[in-house]
PDB file of C-alpha atoms in Angstrom:
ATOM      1  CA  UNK E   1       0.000   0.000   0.000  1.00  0.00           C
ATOM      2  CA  UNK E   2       0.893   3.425  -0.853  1.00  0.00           C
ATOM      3  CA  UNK E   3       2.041   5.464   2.519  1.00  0.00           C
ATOM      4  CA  UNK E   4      -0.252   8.348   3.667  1.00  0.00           C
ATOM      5  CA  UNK E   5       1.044  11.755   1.567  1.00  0.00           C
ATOM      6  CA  UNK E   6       2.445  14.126   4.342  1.00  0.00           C
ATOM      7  CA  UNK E   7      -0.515  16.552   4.792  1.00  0.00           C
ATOM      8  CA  UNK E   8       1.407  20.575   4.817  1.00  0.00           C
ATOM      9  CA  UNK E   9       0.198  23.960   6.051  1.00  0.00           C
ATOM     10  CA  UNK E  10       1.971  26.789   4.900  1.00  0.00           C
ATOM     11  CA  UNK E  11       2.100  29.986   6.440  1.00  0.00           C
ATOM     12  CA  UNK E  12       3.878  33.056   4.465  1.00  0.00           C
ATOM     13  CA  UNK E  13       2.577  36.897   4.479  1.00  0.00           C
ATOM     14  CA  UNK E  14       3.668  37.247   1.506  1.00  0.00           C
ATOM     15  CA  UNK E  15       0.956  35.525  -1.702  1.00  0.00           C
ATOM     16  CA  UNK E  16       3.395  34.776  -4.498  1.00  0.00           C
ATOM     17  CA  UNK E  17       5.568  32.814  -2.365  1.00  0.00           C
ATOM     18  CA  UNK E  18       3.016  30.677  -1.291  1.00  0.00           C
ATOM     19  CA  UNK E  19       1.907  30.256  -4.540  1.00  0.00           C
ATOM     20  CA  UNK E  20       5.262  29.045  -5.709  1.00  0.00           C
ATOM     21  CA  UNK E  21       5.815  26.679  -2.512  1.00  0.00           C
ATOM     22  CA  UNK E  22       1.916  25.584  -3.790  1.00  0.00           C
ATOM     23  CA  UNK E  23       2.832  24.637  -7.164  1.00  0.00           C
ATOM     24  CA  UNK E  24       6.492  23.508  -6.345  1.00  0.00           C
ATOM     25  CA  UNK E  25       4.844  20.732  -3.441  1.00  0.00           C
ATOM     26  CA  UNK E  26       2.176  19.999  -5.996  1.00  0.00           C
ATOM     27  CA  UNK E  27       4.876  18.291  -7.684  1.00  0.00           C
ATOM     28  CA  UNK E  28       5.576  15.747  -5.395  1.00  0.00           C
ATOM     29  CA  UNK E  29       2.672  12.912  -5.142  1.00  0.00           C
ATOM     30  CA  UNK E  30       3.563  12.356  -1.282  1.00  0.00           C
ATOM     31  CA  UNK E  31       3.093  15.844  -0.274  1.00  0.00           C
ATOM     32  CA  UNK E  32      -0.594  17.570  -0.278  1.00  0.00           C
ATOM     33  CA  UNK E  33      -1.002  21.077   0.745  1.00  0.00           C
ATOM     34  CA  UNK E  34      -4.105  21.413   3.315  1.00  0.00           C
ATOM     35  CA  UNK E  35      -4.149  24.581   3.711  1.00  0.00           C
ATOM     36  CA  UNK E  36      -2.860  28.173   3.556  1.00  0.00           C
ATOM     37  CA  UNK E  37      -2.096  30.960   6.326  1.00  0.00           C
ATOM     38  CA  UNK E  38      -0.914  34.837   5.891  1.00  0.00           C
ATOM     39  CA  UNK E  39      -0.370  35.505   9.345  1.00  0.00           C
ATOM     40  CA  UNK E  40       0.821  33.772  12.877  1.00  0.00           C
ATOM     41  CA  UNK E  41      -2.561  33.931  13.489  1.00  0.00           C
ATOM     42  CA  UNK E  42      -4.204  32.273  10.997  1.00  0.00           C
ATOM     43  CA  UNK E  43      -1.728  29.072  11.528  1.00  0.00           C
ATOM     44  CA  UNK E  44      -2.389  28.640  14.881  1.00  0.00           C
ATOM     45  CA  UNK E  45      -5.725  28.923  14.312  1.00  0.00           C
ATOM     46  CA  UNK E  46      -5.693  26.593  10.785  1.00  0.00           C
ATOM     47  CA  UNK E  47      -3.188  24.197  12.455  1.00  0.00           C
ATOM     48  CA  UNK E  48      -5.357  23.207  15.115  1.00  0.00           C
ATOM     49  CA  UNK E  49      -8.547  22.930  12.455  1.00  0.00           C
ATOM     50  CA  UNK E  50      -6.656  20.846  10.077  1.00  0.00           C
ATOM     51  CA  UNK E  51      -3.888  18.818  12.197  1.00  0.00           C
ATOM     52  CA  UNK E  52      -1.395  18.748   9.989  1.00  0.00           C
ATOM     53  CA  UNK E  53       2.030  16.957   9.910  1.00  0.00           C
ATOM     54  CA  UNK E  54       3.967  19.670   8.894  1.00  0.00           C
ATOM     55  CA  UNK E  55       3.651  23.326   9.302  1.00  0.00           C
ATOM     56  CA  UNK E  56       6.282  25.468   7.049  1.00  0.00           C
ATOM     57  CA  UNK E  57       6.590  28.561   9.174  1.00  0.00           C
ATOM     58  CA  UNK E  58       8.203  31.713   7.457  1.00  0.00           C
ATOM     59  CA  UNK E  59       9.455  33.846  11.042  1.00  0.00           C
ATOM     60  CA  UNK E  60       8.540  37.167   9.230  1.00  0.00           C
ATOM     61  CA  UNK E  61       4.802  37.954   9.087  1.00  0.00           C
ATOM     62  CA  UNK E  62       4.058  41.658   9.314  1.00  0.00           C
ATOM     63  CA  UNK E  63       1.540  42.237  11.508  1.00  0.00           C
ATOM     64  CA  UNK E  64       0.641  40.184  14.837  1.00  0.00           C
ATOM     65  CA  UNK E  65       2.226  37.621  15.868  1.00  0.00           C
ATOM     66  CA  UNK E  66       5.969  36.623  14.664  1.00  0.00           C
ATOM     67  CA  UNK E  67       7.260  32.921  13.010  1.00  0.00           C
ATOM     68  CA  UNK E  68       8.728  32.558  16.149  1.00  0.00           C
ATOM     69  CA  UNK E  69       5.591  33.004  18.354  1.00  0.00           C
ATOM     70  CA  UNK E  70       3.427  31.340  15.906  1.00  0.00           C
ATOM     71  CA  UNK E  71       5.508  28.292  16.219  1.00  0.00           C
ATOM     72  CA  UNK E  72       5.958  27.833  19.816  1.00  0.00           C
ATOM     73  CA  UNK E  73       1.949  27.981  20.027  1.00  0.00           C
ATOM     74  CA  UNK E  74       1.639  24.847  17.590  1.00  0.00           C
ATOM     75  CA  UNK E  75       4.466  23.098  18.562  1.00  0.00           C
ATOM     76  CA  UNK E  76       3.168  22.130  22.166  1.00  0.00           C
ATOM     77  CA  UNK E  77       0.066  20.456  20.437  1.00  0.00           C
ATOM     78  CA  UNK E  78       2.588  18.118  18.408  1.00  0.00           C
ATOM     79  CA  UNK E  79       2.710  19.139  15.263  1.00  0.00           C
ATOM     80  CA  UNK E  80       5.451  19.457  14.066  1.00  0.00           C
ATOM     81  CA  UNK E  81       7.104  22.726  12.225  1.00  0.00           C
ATOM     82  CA  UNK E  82       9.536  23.602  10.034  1.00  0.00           C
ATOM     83  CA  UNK E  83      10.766  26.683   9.543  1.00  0.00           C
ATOM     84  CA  UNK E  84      11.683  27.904   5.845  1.00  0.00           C
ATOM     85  CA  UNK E  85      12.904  31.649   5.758  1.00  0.00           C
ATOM     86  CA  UNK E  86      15.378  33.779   4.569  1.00  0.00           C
ATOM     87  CA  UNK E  87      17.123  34.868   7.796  1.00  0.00           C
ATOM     88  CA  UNK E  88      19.830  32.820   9.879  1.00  0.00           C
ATOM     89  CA  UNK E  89      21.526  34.998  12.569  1.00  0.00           C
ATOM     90  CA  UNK E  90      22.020  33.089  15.683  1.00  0.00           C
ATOM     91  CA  UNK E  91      19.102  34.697  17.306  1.00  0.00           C
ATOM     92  CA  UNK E  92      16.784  33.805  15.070  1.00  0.00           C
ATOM     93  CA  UNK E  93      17.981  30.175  15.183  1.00  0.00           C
ATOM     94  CA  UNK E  94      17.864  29.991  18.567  1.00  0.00           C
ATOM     95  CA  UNK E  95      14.773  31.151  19.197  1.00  0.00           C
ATOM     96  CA  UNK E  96      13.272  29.041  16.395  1.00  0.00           C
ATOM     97  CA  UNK E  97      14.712  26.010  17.753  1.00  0.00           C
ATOM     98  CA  UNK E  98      13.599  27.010  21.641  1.00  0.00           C
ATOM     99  CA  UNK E  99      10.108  27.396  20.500  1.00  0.00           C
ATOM    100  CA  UNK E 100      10.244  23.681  19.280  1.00  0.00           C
ATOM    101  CA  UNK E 101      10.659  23.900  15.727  1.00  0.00           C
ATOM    102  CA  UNK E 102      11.613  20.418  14.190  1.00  0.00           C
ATOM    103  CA  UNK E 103      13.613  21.884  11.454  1.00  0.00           C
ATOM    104  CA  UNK E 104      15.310  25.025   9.958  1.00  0.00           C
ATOM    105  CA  UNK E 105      15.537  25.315   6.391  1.00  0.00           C
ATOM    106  CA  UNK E 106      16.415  28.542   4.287  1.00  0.00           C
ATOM    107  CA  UNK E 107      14.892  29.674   1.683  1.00  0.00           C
ATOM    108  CA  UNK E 108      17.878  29.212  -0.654  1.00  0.00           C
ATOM    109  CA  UNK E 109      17.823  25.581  -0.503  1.00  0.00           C
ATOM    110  CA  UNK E 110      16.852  23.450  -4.023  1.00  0.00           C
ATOM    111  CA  UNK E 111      13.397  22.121  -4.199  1.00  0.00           C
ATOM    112  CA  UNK E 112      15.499  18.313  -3.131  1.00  0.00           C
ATOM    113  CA  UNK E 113      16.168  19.271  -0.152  1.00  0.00           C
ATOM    114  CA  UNK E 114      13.129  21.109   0.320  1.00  0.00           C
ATOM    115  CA  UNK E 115      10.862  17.526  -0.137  1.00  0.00           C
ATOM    116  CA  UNK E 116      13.612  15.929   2.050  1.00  0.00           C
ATOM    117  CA  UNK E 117      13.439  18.097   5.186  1.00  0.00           C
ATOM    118  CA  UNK E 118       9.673  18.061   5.118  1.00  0.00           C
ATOM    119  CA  UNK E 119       9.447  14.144   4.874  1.00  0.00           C
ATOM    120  CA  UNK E 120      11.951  14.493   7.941  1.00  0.00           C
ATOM    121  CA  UNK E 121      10.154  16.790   9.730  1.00  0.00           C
ATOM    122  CA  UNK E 122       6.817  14.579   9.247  1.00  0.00           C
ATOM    123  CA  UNK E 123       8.896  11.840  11.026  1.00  0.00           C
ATOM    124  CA  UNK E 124       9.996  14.214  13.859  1.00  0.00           C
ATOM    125  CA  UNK E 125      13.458  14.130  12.617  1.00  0.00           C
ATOM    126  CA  UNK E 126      15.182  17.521  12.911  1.00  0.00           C
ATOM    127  CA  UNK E 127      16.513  19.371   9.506  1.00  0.00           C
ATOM    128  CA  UNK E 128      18.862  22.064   9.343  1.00  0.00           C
ATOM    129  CA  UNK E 129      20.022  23.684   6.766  1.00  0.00           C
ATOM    130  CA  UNK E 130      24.147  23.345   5.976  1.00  0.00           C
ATOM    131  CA  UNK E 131      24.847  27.497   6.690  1.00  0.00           C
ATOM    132  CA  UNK E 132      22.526  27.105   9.967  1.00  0.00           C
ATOM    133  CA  UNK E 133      24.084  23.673  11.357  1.00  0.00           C
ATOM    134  CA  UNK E 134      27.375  25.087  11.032  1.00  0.00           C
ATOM    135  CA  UNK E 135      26.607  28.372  13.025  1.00  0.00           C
ATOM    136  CA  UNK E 136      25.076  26.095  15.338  1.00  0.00           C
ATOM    137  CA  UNK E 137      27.960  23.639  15.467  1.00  0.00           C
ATOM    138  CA  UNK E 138      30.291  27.170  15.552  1.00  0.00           C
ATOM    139  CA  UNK E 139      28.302  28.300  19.051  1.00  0.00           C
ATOM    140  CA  UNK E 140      28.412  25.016  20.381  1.00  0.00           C
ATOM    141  CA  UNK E 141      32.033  25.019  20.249  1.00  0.00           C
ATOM    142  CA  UNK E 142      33.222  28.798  20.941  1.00  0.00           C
ATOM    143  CA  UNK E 143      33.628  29.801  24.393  1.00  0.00           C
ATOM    144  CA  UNK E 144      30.889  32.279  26.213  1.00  0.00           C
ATOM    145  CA  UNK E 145      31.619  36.237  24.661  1.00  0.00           C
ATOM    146  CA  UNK E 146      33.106  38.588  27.310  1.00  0.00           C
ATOM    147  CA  UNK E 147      31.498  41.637  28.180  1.00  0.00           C
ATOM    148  CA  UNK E 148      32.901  44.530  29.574  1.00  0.00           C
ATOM    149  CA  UNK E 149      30.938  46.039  32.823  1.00  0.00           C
ATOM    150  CA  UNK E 150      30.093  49.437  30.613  1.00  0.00           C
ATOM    151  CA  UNK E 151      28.165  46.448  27.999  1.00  0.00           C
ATOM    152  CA  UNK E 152      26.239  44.609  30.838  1.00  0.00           C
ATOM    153  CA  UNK E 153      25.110  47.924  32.135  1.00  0.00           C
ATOM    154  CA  UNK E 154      23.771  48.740  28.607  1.00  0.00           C
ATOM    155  CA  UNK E 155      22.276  45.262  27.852  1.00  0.00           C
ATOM    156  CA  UNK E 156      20.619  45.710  30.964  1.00  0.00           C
ATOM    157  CA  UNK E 157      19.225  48.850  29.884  1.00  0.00           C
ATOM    158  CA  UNK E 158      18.229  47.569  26.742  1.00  0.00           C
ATOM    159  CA  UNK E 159      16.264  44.508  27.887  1.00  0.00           C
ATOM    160  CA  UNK E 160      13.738  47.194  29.471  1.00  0.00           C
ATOM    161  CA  UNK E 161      13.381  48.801  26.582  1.00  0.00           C
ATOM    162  CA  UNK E 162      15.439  51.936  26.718  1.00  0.00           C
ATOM    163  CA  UNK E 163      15.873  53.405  23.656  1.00  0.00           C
ATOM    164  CA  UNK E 164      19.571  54.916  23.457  1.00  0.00           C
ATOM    165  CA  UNK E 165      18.949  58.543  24.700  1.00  0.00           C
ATOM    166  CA  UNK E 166      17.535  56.963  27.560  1.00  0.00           C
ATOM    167  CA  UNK E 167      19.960  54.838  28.057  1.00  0.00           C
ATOM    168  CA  UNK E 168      22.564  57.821  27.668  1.00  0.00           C
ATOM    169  CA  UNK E 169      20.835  59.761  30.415  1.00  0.00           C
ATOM    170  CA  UNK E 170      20.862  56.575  32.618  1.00  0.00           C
ATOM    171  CA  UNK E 171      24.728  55.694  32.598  1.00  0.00           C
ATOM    172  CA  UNK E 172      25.874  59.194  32.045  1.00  0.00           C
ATOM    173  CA  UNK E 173      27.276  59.012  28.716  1.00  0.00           C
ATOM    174  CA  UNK E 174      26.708  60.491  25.115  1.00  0.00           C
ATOM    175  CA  UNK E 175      24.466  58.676  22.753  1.00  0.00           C
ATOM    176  CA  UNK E 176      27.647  58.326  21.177  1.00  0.00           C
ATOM    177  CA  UNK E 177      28.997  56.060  23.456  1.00  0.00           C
ATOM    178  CA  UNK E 178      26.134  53.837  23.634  1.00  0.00           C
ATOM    179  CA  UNK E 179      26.430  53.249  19.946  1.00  0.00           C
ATOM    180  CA  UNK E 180      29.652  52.323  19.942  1.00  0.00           C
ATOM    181  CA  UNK E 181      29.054  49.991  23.029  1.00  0.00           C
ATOM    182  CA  UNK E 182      25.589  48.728  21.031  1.00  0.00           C
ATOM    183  CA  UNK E 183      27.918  47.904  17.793  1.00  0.00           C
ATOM    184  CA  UNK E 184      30.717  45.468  19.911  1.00  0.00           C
ATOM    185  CA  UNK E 185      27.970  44.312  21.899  1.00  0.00           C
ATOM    186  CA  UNK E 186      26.143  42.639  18.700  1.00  0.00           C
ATOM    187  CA  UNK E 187      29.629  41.779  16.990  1.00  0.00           C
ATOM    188  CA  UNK E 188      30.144  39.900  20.171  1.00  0.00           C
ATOM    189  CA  UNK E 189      26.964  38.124  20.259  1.00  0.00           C
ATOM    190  CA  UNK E 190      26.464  37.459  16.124  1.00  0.00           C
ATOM    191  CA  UNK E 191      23.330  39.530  15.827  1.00  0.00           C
ATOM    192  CA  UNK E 192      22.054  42.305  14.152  1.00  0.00           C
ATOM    193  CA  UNK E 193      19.258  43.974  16.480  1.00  0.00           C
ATOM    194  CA  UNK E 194      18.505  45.190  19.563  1.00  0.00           C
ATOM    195  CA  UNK E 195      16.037  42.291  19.862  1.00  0.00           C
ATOM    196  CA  UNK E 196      18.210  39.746  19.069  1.00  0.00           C
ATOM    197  CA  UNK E 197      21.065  40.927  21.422  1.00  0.00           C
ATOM    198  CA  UNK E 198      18.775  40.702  24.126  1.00  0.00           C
ATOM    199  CA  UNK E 199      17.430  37.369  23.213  1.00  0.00           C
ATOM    200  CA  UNK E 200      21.005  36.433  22.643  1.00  0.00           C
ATOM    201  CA  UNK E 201      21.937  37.785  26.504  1.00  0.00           C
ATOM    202  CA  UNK E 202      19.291  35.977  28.199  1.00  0.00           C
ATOM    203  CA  UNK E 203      19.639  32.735  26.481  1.00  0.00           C
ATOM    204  CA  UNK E 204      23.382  32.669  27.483  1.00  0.00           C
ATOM    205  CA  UNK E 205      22.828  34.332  30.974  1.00  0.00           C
ATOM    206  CA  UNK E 206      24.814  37.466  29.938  1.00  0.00           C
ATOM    207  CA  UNK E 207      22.152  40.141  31.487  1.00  0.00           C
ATOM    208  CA  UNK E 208      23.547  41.391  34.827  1.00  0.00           C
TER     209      UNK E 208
END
């Protein structure tokens, strides 16, 4: 007998590229597209209407609620998701894989390997894509970054919020300063954004 096809949701903001993942999993006979979702909403909500085995989570959907979000609210009712995006700092890994995604695939991949870490992922098997198992080898291996004092104090600062004027007026130092400090702080922690350096800080127990 013929095995089950592996039943997808797909959740992207964006229409064409759903469309293209639509027609490009068409192609394979033991994959069938259930359903559709534009927002983090809309695949929580569809994922827990249609059950599917796979959900391929994009992390960046406009408005409401983030990939990220999205997927730690269907992952605790078992299904299982795979993220497919176009971004792979270390925070965004890391707080894909915390949220209990199965996989991580970029969008770069060929449609092979596409079909392969989705018939994984129906299985429960994680899938990572080469760039993003080698940062995550690379993290595993390198020791803890050192911050200065000055940096804690401003990481601090920044995981309430501050913007850096505020943050300025709070140390006693230019907005200058804080930049400077902001810009080692995020070449020491491989990430890009204020939200990612804090995500970054907590997961690694940096924030004073």
């Amino acid at each position: 007998m013929t095995p089950p096809a592996v039943r997808i949701l797909l959740c992207d903001d964006h229409a064409v590229v759903r469309a293209g993942l639509l027609a490009l999993l068409g192609s394979e006979p033991d994959i069938e597209v259930v359903g559709e979702a534009g927002s983090g909403e809309e695949a929580v909500v569809l994922a827990a209407r249609l059950t599917p085995d796979v959900v391929l989570m994009d992390l960046q959907l406009g408005e409401g609620i983030d990939g990220v979000e999205a997927t730690r609210r269907i992952a605790v009712t078992g299904v299982h998701v795979l993220v497919l995006t176009t971004y792979d700092t270390d925070a965004d890994i890391t707080r894909a894989i915390e949220a209990g995604a199965t996989g991580y695939l970029l969008k770069a991949e060929s449609p092979e390997e596409l079909f392969a870490a989705i018939r994984s992922a129906a299985q429960g098997r994680t899938t990572l894509s080469p760039p993003v198992a080698s940062r995550v080898m690379a993290r595993m291996r390198s020791p803890l970054p050192t911050l200065t004092d000055r940096e804690r104090d401003i990481l601090g600062q920044l995981s309430q919020g501050l913007g850096n004027r505020d943050i300025a007026r709070a140390l006693f130092i230019s907005e200058a300063t804080v930049k400077t400090h902001l810009g080692r702080i995020y070449d020491k922690l491989g990430v890009d954004t204020r939200a990612g350096a804090v995500s970054v800080a907590k997961e690694q127990r940096l924030l004073p």
